[in-house]
Each structure stands twice: as C-alpha cells, then as structure tokens.
Tab-separated table of C-alpha atoms and ligand atoms in Angstrom:
chain	number	residue	atom	x	y	z
A	1	MET	CA	-63.514	37.685	-34.780
A	2	PRO	CA	-66.286	35.729	-33.011
A	3	ALA	CA	-66.528	36.555	-29.164
A	4	GLU	CA	-65.713	33.209	-28.256
A	5	ILE	CA	-62.348	33.253	-29.961
A	6	LYS	CA	-61.589	36.513	-28.759
A	7	SER	CA	-62.274	35.593	-25.069
A	8	LEU	CA	-60.040	32.480	-25.932
A	9	ILE	CA	-57.349	34.607	-26.935
A	10	GLU	CA	-57.671	36.954	-23.753
A	11	GLN	CA	-58.061	33.786	-21.454
A	12	ILE	CA	-54.570	32.326	-23.104
A	13	GLU	CA	-52.928	35.920	-22.572
A	14	ALA	CA	-54.123	35.886	-19.089
A	15	ILE	CA	-52.618	32.433	-18.479
A	16	GLY	CA	-49.491	33.729	-19.509
A	17	GLN	CA	-49.550	36.869	-17.518
A	18	ALA	CA	-50.279	34.787	-14.506
A	19	ALA	CA	-47.436	32.285	-15.253
A	20	LEU	CA	-44.891	35.291	-16.036
A	21	SER	CA	-45.569	36.747	-12.599
A	22	GLU	CA	-45.256	33.330	-10.775
A	23	ILE	CA	-41.908	32.606	-12.607
A	24	GLY	CA	-40.804	36.180	-11.757
A	25	SER	CA	-41.262	35.627	-7.938
A	26	ALA	CA	-40.219	32.061	-7.892
A	27	GLU	CA	-37.456	31.098	-5.212
A	28	GLY	CA	-35.059	28.310	-5.845
A	29	SER	CA	-34.505	25.998	-8.669
A	30	ALA	CA	-36.875	23.434	-7.203
A	31	GLY	CA	-39.533	25.966	-7.234
A	32	LEU	CA	-38.849	26.655	-10.740
A	33	GLU	CA	-38.821	23.329	-11.882
A	34	GLU	CA	-42.411	22.843	-10.177
A	35	LEU	CA	-43.501	25.825	-12.234
A	36	ARG	CA	-42.254	24.418	-15.164
A	37	VAL	CA	-44.175	21.301	-15.044
A	38	ARG	CA	-47.441	23.199	-14.210
A	39	HIS	CA	-47.176	25.758	-16.858
A	40	MET	CA	-45.649	23.852	-19.659
A	41	GLY	CA	-46.746	20.208	-19.050
A	42	LYS	CA	-49.656	18.347	-20.693
A	43	LYS	CA	-51.939	19.371	-17.756
A	44	SER	CA	-51.227	22.888	-17.611
A	45	ALA	CA	-53.832	25.696	-17.955
A	46	LEU	CA	-52.610	26.669	-21.436
A	47	SER	CA	-52.850	23.039	-22.794
A	48	GLN	CA	-56.498	22.676	-21.265
A	49	ALA	CA	-57.327	26.054	-22.752
A	50	LEU	CA	-56.255	24.765	-26.197
A	51	SER	CA	-57.956	21.448	-25.945
A	52	GLY	CA	-61.006	22.659	-28.005
A	53	LEU	CA	-58.683	24.258	-30.833
A	54	LYS	CA	-59.173	21.242	-33.228
A	55	ASP	CA	-63.040	22.314	-33.323
A	56	ILE	CA	-62.283	26.023	-34.346
A	57	PRO	CA	-62.337	26.807	-38.111
A	58	GLY	CA	-59.081	27.355	-40.176
A	59	GLU	CA	-58.105	31.279	-39.955
A	60	GLU	CA	-59.456	31.754	-36.436
A	61	ARG	CA	-57.285	28.501	-35.197
A	62	LYS	CA	-54.198	29.905	-36.900
A	63	SER	CA	-54.657	33.270	-34.789
A	64	VAL	CA	-55.324	31.461	-31.668
A	65	GLY	CA	-52.371	29.250	-32.275
A	66	GLN	CA	-50.021	32.051	-33.000
A	67	VAL	CA	-51.022	33.673	-29.608
A	68	ALA	CA	-50.528	30.349	-27.732
A	69	ASN	CA	-47.241	29.847	-29.254
A	70	GLN	CA	-46.203	33.361	-28.318
A	71	VAL	CA	-47.427	32.797	-24.905
A	72	LYS	CA	-45.609	29.400	-24.535
A	73	SER	CA	-42.280	30.899	-25.768
A	74	ARG	CA	-42.630	33.719	-23.457
A	75	ILE	CA	-43.086	31.239	-20.510
A	76	LYS	CA	-40.176	29.126	-21.856
A	77	ASP	CA	-37.900	32.176	-21.981
A	78	ALA	CA	-38.840	33.456	-18.583
A	79	LEU	CA	-38.393	30.031	-17.068
A	80	GLY	CA	-34.760	30.082	-18.618
A	81	ALA	CA	-33.633	33.476	-17.586
A	82	ARG	CA	-35.153	32.773	-13.975
A	83	LEU	CA	-33.409	29.679	-13.880
A	84	ALA	CA	-29.833	31.101	-14.814
A	85	ASP	CA	-30.293	33.801	-12.013
A	86	VAL	CA	-31.556	31.400	-9.366
A	87	GLU	CA	-28.672	28.887	-10.014
A	88	ALA	CA	-25.991	31.655	-10.015
A	89	ALA	CA	-27.463	32.930	-6.586
A	90	GLU	CA	-27.472	29.500	-5.322
A	91	ARG	CA	-23.783	28.806	-6.595
A	92	ASN	CA	-22.665	31.912	-4.962
A	93	SER	CA	-24.268	31.286	-1.637
A	94	GLN	CA	-22.724	27.531	-1.779
A	95	LEU	CA	-19.364	29.160	-2.446
A	96	GLY	CA	-19.681	31.524	0.519
A	97	SER	CA	-20.565	28.783	2.935
A	98	GLU	CA	-18.176	26.371	1.864
A	99	SER	CA	-15.352	28.366	1.235
A	100	ILE	CA	-11.932	27.244	2.941
A	101	ASP	CA	-9.960	29.536	5.256
A	102	VAL	CA	-6.382	28.904	3.770
A	103	THR	CA	-4.896	30.973	6.796
A	104	LEU	CA	-5.935	28.457	9.361
A	105	ALA	CA	-3.427	26.464	11.114
A	106	GLY	CA	-3.250	22.863	9.671
A	107	ARG	CA	-3.873	19.688	12.106
A	108	PRO	CA	-0.420	18.184	12.879
A	109	LEU	CA	0.037	14.811	11.670
A	110	PRO	CA	1.685	12.269	13.980
A	111	GLU	CA	5.272	11.983	12.635
A	112	GLY	CA	7.199	8.714	12.427
A	113	ARG	CA	10.774	8.319	13.977
A	114	LEU	CA	13.406	6.174	14.074
A	115	HIS	CA	13.744	3.512	16.911
A	116	PRO	CA	16.175	4.160	19.390
A	117	LEU	CA	17.993	1.170	18.524
A	118	THR	CA	18.024	2.182	14.888
A	119	ARG	CA	19.523	5.615	15.872
A	120	ILE	CA	22.231	4.227	18.047
A	121	LEU	CA	23.204	1.597	15.319
A	122	THR	CA	23.459	4.400	12.788
A	123	GLU	CA	25.679	6.443	15.002
A	124	ILE	CA	27.951	3.403	15.885
A	125	GLU	CA	28.338	2.411	12.223
A	126	ASP	CA	28.999	5.928	11.263
A	127	ILE	CA	31.822	6.193	13.675
A	128	PHE	CA	33.746	3.074	12.557
A	129	ILE	CA	33.269	3.682	8.959
A	130	GLY	CA	34.717	6.861	9.558
A	131	MET	CA	37.845	5.049	10.870
A	132	GLY	CA	38.038	2.899	7.804
A	133	PHE	CA	35.926	-0.210	8.652
A	134	GLU	CA	33.678	-1.888	6.017
A	135	LEU	CA	30.116	-3.375	6.727
A	136	ALA	CA	29.603	-7.093	6.362
A	137	SER	CA	26.854	-9.565	7.731
A	138	GLY	CA	26.000	-13.249	8.346
A	139	PRO	CA	23.164	-15.345	8.795
A	140	ASP	CA	20.935	-15.551	12.303
A	141	MET	CA	20.666	-19.337	11.561
A	142	GLU	CA	24.183	-20.411	12.212
A	143	HIS	CA	26.078	-23.785	11.799
A	144	GLU	CA	27.455	-25.004	15.070
A	145	TYR	CA	30.712	-25.160	13.442
A	146	GLN	CA	30.804	-21.327	12.921
A	147	ASN	CA	29.240	-20.362	16.209
A	148	PHE	CA	31.580	-22.208	18.255
A	149	ASP	CA	34.082	-24.855	16.718
A	150	ALA	CA	35.744	-22.290	14.298
A	151	LEU	CA	35.891	-19.981	17.247
A	152	ASN	CA	38.019	-22.271	19.221
A	153	ILE	CA	35.099	-23.645	21.201
A	154	PRO	CA	35.174	-27.297	20.758
A	155	GLU	CA	32.264	-29.663	21.761
A	156	ALA	CA	33.199	-30.336	25.255
A	157	HIS	CA	34.634	-27.147	26.031
A	158	PRO	CA	32.991	-25.585	29.360
A	159	ALA	CA	32.871	-22.416	27.448
A	160	ARG	CA	29.850	-23.695	25.376
A	161	ASP	CA	27.735	-23.527	28.557
A	162	MET	CA	28.614	-19.777	28.775
A	163	HIS	CA	26.161	-19.319	25.901
A	164	ASP	CA	22.693	-20.647	26.586
A	165	THR	CA	21.922	-21.584	23.036
A	166	PHE	CA	18.730	-22.098	21.136
A	167	TYR	CA	19.222	-25.433	19.005
A	168	LEU	CA	17.397	-25.512	15.979
A	169	HIS	CA	15.206	-28.701	14.846
A	170	GLY	CA	17.548	-30.320	11.822
A	171	GLY	CA	20.733	-28.930	13.044
A	172	GLY	CA	22.110	-25.438	13.360
A	173	VAL	CA	21.581	-22.850	16.077
A	174	LEU	CA	20.514	-19.198	16.425
A	175	ARG	CA	23.731	-17.549	16.631
A	176	THR	CA	24.592	-16.743	20.158
A	177	HIS	CA	26.838	-13.916	19.162
A	178	THR	CA	28.083	-11.998	16.009
A	179	SER	CA	31.494	-13.511	16.223
A	180	PRO	CA	30.694	-16.270	13.387
A	181	VAL	CA	30.813	-13.425	11.088
A	182	GLN	CA	34.724	-13.119	11.841
A	183	ILE	CA	35.095	-16.586	10.289
A	184	ARG	CA	32.592	-16.177	7.213
A	185	THR	CA	34.418	-12.955	6.231
A	186	MET	CA	38.138	-14.484	6.851
A	187	GLN	CA	37.131	-17.294	4.473
A	188	ASN	CA	36.188	-14.704	1.810
A	189	ARG	CA	38.776	-12.118	1.791
A	190	THR	CA	42.518	-11.668	2.335
A	191	PRO	CA	44.018	-9.251	4.765
A	192	PRO	CA	44.462	-6.504	5.528
A	193	MET	CA	40.626	-6.016	6.539
A	194	ALA	CA	38.865	-3.770	8.959
A	195	ILE	CA	35.283	-5.298	9.157
A	196	LEU	CA	31.997	-4.196	11.145
A	197	ALA	CA	29.225	-6.683	11.218
A	198	PRO	CA	25.951	-5.652	13.189
A	199	GLY	CA	23.204	-8.101	13.876
A	200	LYS	CA	21.053	-9.982	16.285
A	201	ALA	CA	22.136	-12.495	18.821
A	202	TYR	CA	19.981	-14.926	20.625
A	203	ARG	CA	20.497	-16.707	24.047
A	204	CYS	CA	18.139	-18.854	25.867
A	205	GLU	CA	18.086	-16.707	29.209
A	206	ASN	CA	15.784	-14.775	31.320
A	207	ALA	CA	15.303	-11.116	30.779
A	208	ASP	CA	16.361	-8.588	33.383
A	209	ASN	CA	17.188	-4.780	33.143
A	210	THR	CA	20.488	-5.521	30.970
A	211	HIS	CA	19.530	-8.939	29.407
A	212	SER	CA	17.226	-9.884	26.625
A	213	PRO	CA	16.840	-13.330	24.817
A	214	VAL	CA	17.315	-11.497	21.641
A	215	PHE	CA	19.567	-8.503	21.491
A	216	HIS	CA	21.775	-6.834	19.081
A	217	GLN	CA	25.585	-6.827	18.740
A	218	VAL	CA	28.155	-5.129	16.655
A	219	GLU	CA	31.204	-7.353	15.771
A	220	GLY	CA	34.384	-5.581	14.928
A	221	PHE	CA	37.758	-6.814	13.780
A	222	MET	CA	40.847	-5.695	12.072
A	223	ILE	CA	43.505	-8.104	10.621
A	224	ASP	CA	46.793	-7.093	9.076
A	225	ARG	CA	50.480	-7.523	9.902
A	226	LYS	CA	51.516	-6.344	13.266
A	227	VAL	CA	48.081	-5.472	14.708
A	228	ARG	CA	48.600	-5.153	18.231
A	229	PHE	CA	46.560	-4.775	21.580
A	230	SER	CA	47.241	-0.982	21.574
A	231	ASP	CA	45.541	-0.664	18.131
A	232	LEU	CA	42.430	-2.457	19.816
A	233	LYS	CA	42.663	0.105	22.848
A	234	GLY	CA	43.107	3.168	20.490
A	235	VAL	CA	40.251	2.321	18.251
A	236	LEU	CA	37.867	1.369	21.011
A	237	SER	CA	38.621	4.366	23.295
A	238	GLU	CA	38.315	6.835	20.194
A	239	PHE	CA	34.925	5.026	19.505
A	240	LEU	CA	33.818	5.739	22.981
A	241	ARG	CA	34.993	9.209	22.986
A	242	GLN	CA	33.022	9.772	19.746
A	243	LEU	CA	29.928	8.276	20.831
A	244	LEU	CA	29.614	9.108	24.572
A	245	GLY	CA	31.806	12.224	24.701
A	246	PRO	CA	35.073	13.016	26.569
A	247	ASP	CA	33.849	12.682	29.967
A	248	ILE	CA	32.854	9.334	29.906
A	249	LYS	CA	34.500	6.797	32.699
A	250	TYR	CA	35.334	3.445	31.399
A	251	ARG	CA	37.904	0.638	32.011
A	252	PHE	CA	39.374	-2.404	30.167
A	253	ARG	CA	39.182	-5.268	32.324
A	254	PRO	CA	40.941	-8.410	32.110
A	255	SER	CA	38.573	-11.335	30.848
A	256	TYR	CA	38.510	-14.514	28.795
A	257	PHE	CA	36.945	-15.685	25.664
A	258	PRO	CA	38.179	-18.833	23.862
A	259	PHE	CA	38.496	-17.003	20.526
A	260	THR	CA	40.830	-14.090	21.798
A	261	GLU	CA	44.114	-14.047	23.738
A	262	PRO	CA	44.507	-11.842	25.688
A	263	SER	CA	41.077	-10.742	26.315
A	264	ALA	CA	39.434	-7.864	28.047
A	265	GLU	CA	35.952	-6.556	28.527
A	266	VAL	CA	34.934	-2.711	28.691
A	267	ASP	CA	32.654	-1.346	31.453
A	268	ILE	CA	31.330	1.894	31.589
A	269	LEU	CA	30.190	3.725	34.950
A	270	TRP	CA	26.787	4.930	34.569
A	271	SER	CA	23.855	6.067	36.652
A	272	VAL	CA	20.311	6.139	35.765
A	273	ASP	CA	16.995	7.467	37.819
A	274	GLY	CA	19.074	8.764	40.601
A	275	ARG	CA	20.730	5.240	41.154
A	276	LYS	CA	24.325	4.953	42.744
A	277	PRO	CA	26.576	5.038	39.789
A	278	ASP	CA	27.758	1.513	38.800
A	279	TRP	CA	29.900	-0.311	36.152
A	280	MET	CA	28.123	-1.739	33.279
A	281	GLU	CA	29.648	-4.111	31.005
A	282	VAL	CA	29.078	-3.018	27.214
A	283	LEU	CA	31.558	-5.255	25.253
A	284	GLY	CA	34.061	-8.101	25.048
A	285	SER	CA	37.280	-7.719	22.988
A	286	GLY	CA	40.694	-9.134	22.551
A	287	MET	CA	43.539	-10.237	20.192
A	288	ILE	CA	42.053	-12.977	17.746
A	289	HIS	CA	43.516	-16.150	18.722
A	290	PRO	CA	45.860	-17.852	16.132
A	291	ASN	CA	43.292	-20.924	16.170
A	292	VAL	CA	40.625	-18.652	14.928
A	293	LEU	CA	42.769	-17.051	12.215
A	294	GLU	CA	43.718	-20.551	10.883
A	295	ALA	CA	39.857	-21.578	10.783
A	296	GLY	CA	39.510	-18.733	8.699
A	297	GLY	CA	42.333	-19.432	6.206
A	298	VAL	CA	44.476	-16.432	7.466
A	299	ASP	CA	48.360	-17.472	7.990
A	300	ARG	CA	48.580	-17.139	11.579
A	301	ASP	CA	52.462	-16.496	11.291
A	302	GLN	CA	52.038	-13.478	8.999
A	303	TYR	CA	49.094	-11.802	10.425
A	304	SER	CA	47.349	-10.838	13.674
A	305	GLY	CA	44.246	-9.241	14.479
A	306	PHE	CA	42.000	-7.799	17.090
A	307	ALA	CA	38.251	-8.097	17.717
A	308	PHE	CA	35.354	-6.927	19.574
A	309	GLY	CA	31.734	-7.457	20.158
A	310	LEU	CA	29.574	-4.849	21.631
A	311	GLY	CA	25.976	-4.770	22.888
A	312	VAL	CA	23.877	-2.254	21.124
A	313	GLU	CA	21.265	-2.273	23.757
A	314	ARG	CA	23.615	-1.327	26.544
A	315	PHE	CA	25.040	1.596	24.476
A	316	ALA	CA	21.490	2.722	23.867
A	317	MET	CA	20.811	2.644	27.556
A	318	LEU	CA	23.752	4.725	28.325
A	319	LYS	CA	23.453	7.262	25.600
A	320	TYR	CA	19.760	7.870	26.246
A	321	GLY	CA	19.507	7.281	29.938
A	322	ILE	CA	17.228	4.086	29.677
A	323	PRO	CA	16.792	2.190	32.886
A	324	SER	CA	15.943	-1.265	31.247
A	325	ILE	CA	16.363	-2.985	28.102
A	326	ARG	CA	12.568	-4.048	28.010
A	327	LEU	CA	11.616	-0.779	27.055
A	328	PHE	CA	13.285	-1.367	23.711
A	329	TYR	CA	10.975	-3.987	22.986
A	330	GLU	CA	7.521	-3.158	24.419
A	331	ASN	CA	6.537	-0.669	21.383
A	332	ASP	CA	5.001	1.806	24.093
A	333	LEU	CA	4.655	4.988	21.845
A	334	ARG	CA	5.140	7.082	24.945
A	335	PHE	CA	8.573	5.802	25.267
A	336	LEU	CA	9.236	5.802	21.419
A	337	GLY	CA	7.761	9.220	20.947
A	338	GLN	CA	10.584	10.626	23.202
A	339	PHE	CA	13.455	9.875	20.518
B	401	FA5	C1	30.387	-12.085	23.181
B	401	FA5	O1	29.440	-12.223	22.763
B	401	FA5	C2	31.629	-12.237	22.536
B	401	FA5	N1	31.345	-12.757	21.190
B	401	FA5	C3	32.123	-10.784	22.369
B	401	FA5	C4	33.699	-10.825	21.582
B	401	FA5	C5	33.694	-10.575	20.164
B	401	FA5	C6	34.911	-11.044	22.510
B	401	FA5	C7	35.111	-10.654	19.787
B	401	FA5	C8	36.032	-11.014	21.823
B	401	FA5	C9	36.073	-10.663	20.550
B	401	FA5	P1	29.434	-11.557	25.575
B	401	FA5	O2	28.729	-12.721	25.705
B	401	FA5	O3	30.230	-10.661	26.670
B	401	FA5	O4	30.673	-11.835	24.420
B	401	FA5	O5	28.671	-10.503	24.929
B	401	FA5	C10	29.132	-9.244	24.334
B	401	FA5	C11	28.342	-8.048	24.774
B	401	FA5	O6	27.031	-8.277	24.276
B	401	FA5	C12	28.071	-7.710	26.058
B	401	FA5	O7	29.040	-6.984	26.828
B	401	FA5	C13	26.737	-7.033	26.393
B	401	FA5	O8	27.155	-5.689	26.009
B	401	FA5	C14	26.040	-7.744	25.195
B	401	FA5	N2	25.207	-8.712	25.622
B	401	FA5	C15	25.522	-10.067	25.849
B	401	FA5	N3	24.545	-10.808	26.322
B	401	FA5	C16	23.346	-9.886	26.430
B	401	FA5	C17	21.907	-9.978	26.414
B	401	FA5	N4	21.270	-11.100	26.906
B	401	FA5	N5	21.008	-8.967	26.278
B	401	FA5	C18	21.614	-7.779	26.153
B	401	FA5	N6	22.946	-7.606	25.798
B	401	FA5	C19	23.903	-8.575	25.942
C-alpha cells in the first residue's frame, strides 16, 4: 500500500479517535449536538480528509472508504449512546428539581356563602312548610287593582297614603307589599288553603336603620271554614318560638289594615350593640276582611281566614344581631363573610 494512502488511513483513524474521546467527555445534549455537526457534517475533518478520495485508484479507494465508513459509524454510535445517557441524566435532574411535595398543605380557596337574607328566608320557609303551608309567588310589577282596590283600599282611601308607591310609566305599580299574592292565589284555588308567598316589596321612602326602599316580605295566609284569631296567634307564636327560641319577648299590638279586621302587629324586644332594649315591629297581621275574600272569589259566608306579612330583613337583624338594614345591601365582604 502506498505510503500516502497509509498515512491517509492513519489520519482518518486519528480523527475518529479524537472525535470519540470528545464525545465521551461531552456534557449536555446541546454540547453533543455541536459535536455531531462538527464531526459528521459536511465541513467535518473527516469530510475534508476524504475530499481527495475520488483521485485515488480503485482498490486503494475501497480500503480508505471502508476505514472511513467504519470510523463514521463508530462516531455515530458513540453520539447516539452518549446522547441517550445525557438525556436520561437531564430528565432525572429535571424530575428531581420539579417534583411536587404532595404532603404540603394546600392554599385555601375563598369559599362562597349564602347571603344572610337567603339564609333567614330559607329558615322561615322551612318552619311554615313544616306547619303545612305551600309556596306561591306573584309579580313585582303589579296592577293597582291587586295592590290596592282588591285589598279593600279604594282610590280615595287615606290608607293609600300609608304606602309611598312607585308608579310605573304606562300604568301599574311596583308592589308596595306582598299582599296582592293573596288575591291572585284565592282567584286560582279553592279553600282550604295555607299559603306562603315570599318576595320583594318597594316603597318610595328614605332609608334608615330599619327601613329600605326595597325590602323582602313573606306573606302568609290560611283560609278554611272557622279559621279564628286564635289560629293566627298560635301559628305566629309557634313560628317565633322555632325561629328565635323560647326566650324571645314579643307582643301582639292592636293595629289597623284595611284588608284585615281585626288587625294586629307583632313587636319583638331586642337590643344590639349595647343599646337599651326596644320594641321592633316585625309583622302586620289580622283576620282577612270579608271584602277581600269576596274580591278573591271566596264565599265570605262560608269561609274565614287569617293573613300576615312579615319583614324578612327585620328578622335577620334580630336573629344575627345586625344594627342596620343597610348592611344587607352594601355587599361588604367583611360583613357577608361572617355568615
Ligand atoms: C304590610 O305591608 C301589610 N301588607 C302586612 C299585612 C299582611 C297585614 C297581611 C295584614 C295581613 P306593613 O307596611 O306594616 O304591612 O309592613 C309589614 C312588615 O314589613 C313590617 O312589619 C316590617 O317588618 C316590614 N317593612 C315595612 N316597610 C319596610 C321597609 N321600608 N324596610 C324594611 N322592612 C319594612
């Protein structure tokens, strides 16, 4: 074999040795990629050493080519093996640094809660449902007839002034109380009936600690043969006992509503924030006026009934010790978070 061919073969093998030793000590997949380009690419030392191969005669070219191919495939295998090792090591160290400690305590998520008015309303409903009442509802936008006339409050009656009414463009009112549901229900059902109708009421009046222009009432009424005032007292007393406990001090106080006769309001003795105890009015009630039974299509000679309308906010204030009705409507999370 001519000396220059021998020397070319030695050169090729030396290039291979150098490449293998670099690959063996390469760190990281990026470094290996750089070596791959350098040793296998078009400008590699090996390619350059082989650039004169085409000028070498047949048999000798074959031997040089064989050696070159062996060297190339050794470099390729070494790159592949080293890359597998390096990638495994990299994955292990990534897993080590990114591992999750499943025993760490979680970050608490803020929890949603029911609004205090929703809570008290559910309690009120549950108590009356437990006594056999059924739920009913009526619209917030009401006809003047249902809100006033059918409830024995004719147009010129001074009692209309007791309600500061929001009148709607094009007729109708925002209902000033939930009592119109009495009329709507009587018109659709036949006695006996015991109905509970929660909903919003609207009055054009200034807000203070116990008044809001929009507030919630629960209307309740029972109609049957021989319903008496003692039934009204019994049902309401039992309701107060269940909602507020046996020690609550309350009184039935004679009152006047055009749609009930006789009528009574209930006051509850309460004190909040160390104030001197005082009576708070919580509901109006009475025996349904025969004119109202008649407007609802109920035979006034056969049937009698009692009705009441209670203020939901007032009961929530009593039960949760809240000094002002305004707090229910300010949506201050420091307040709402306490329930
Ligand atoms: C009425 O609205 C009658 N419809 C109640 C009634 C029904 C009587 C059936 C007889 C038979 P009054 O205006 O008093 O009555 O209101 C009833 C209750 O609603 C009050 O006792 C009070 O608890 C609550 N309330 C009235 N106005 C407001 C207001 N502006 N803000 C908060 N609560 C109110």
